[in-house]
């Protein structure tokens, strides 16, 4: 099975691979995926073409790896928060604050997953599949928290919080990030209080 379709395939770890992935992540996020070619990634990472192809099958494979790395980082942060915060309402509000902090951070350019989905609209593509898996996982985490909270419809509450997050990400990128963060935290607080 190709690395494009089998995300469970172990990635080869090396300093060159990490440099390629770090460079690609920076460029893809700041400039857009389609706008950045692999030649530019190789040049800025100071990596030869043969080395690139030892680690990645092509650009889509590199994009997939970039999103999977972002997914792992978010999962680690959410898992740490979930382990540290026993109250489901406090956990949900903490997630909202974390998202708010992210969109107020320097260089914020929107959600990398939403950005990738816009550039890879085919739901069958390996890149789009990574986006869908990430979103399904995030919604499931929120659903579990709303369930522990005793919400009357945990699935709808989780879907509402994901929609709020998406809106705040766009509002933070396109307008006043501080205001978008404050609105997100307020709305999640209202959602949590409504149960």
PDB file of C-alpha atoms in Angstrom, residues 28 56 130 176 192 195:
ATOM      1  CA  UNK A  28       2.525  25.823   3.392  1.00  0.00           C
ATOM      2  CA  UNK A  56       8.251  11.511   0.376  1.00  0.00           C
ATOM      3  CA  UNK A 130      -6.413  13.719   6.836  1.00  0.00           C
ATOM      4  CA  UNK A 176      -9.979  41.520  14.846  1.00  0.00           C
ATOM      5  CA  UNK A 192     -21.706  24.849  28.193  1.00  0.00           C
ATOM      6  CA  UNK A 195     -26.027  21.906  28.719  1.00  0.00           C
TER       7      UNK A 195
END
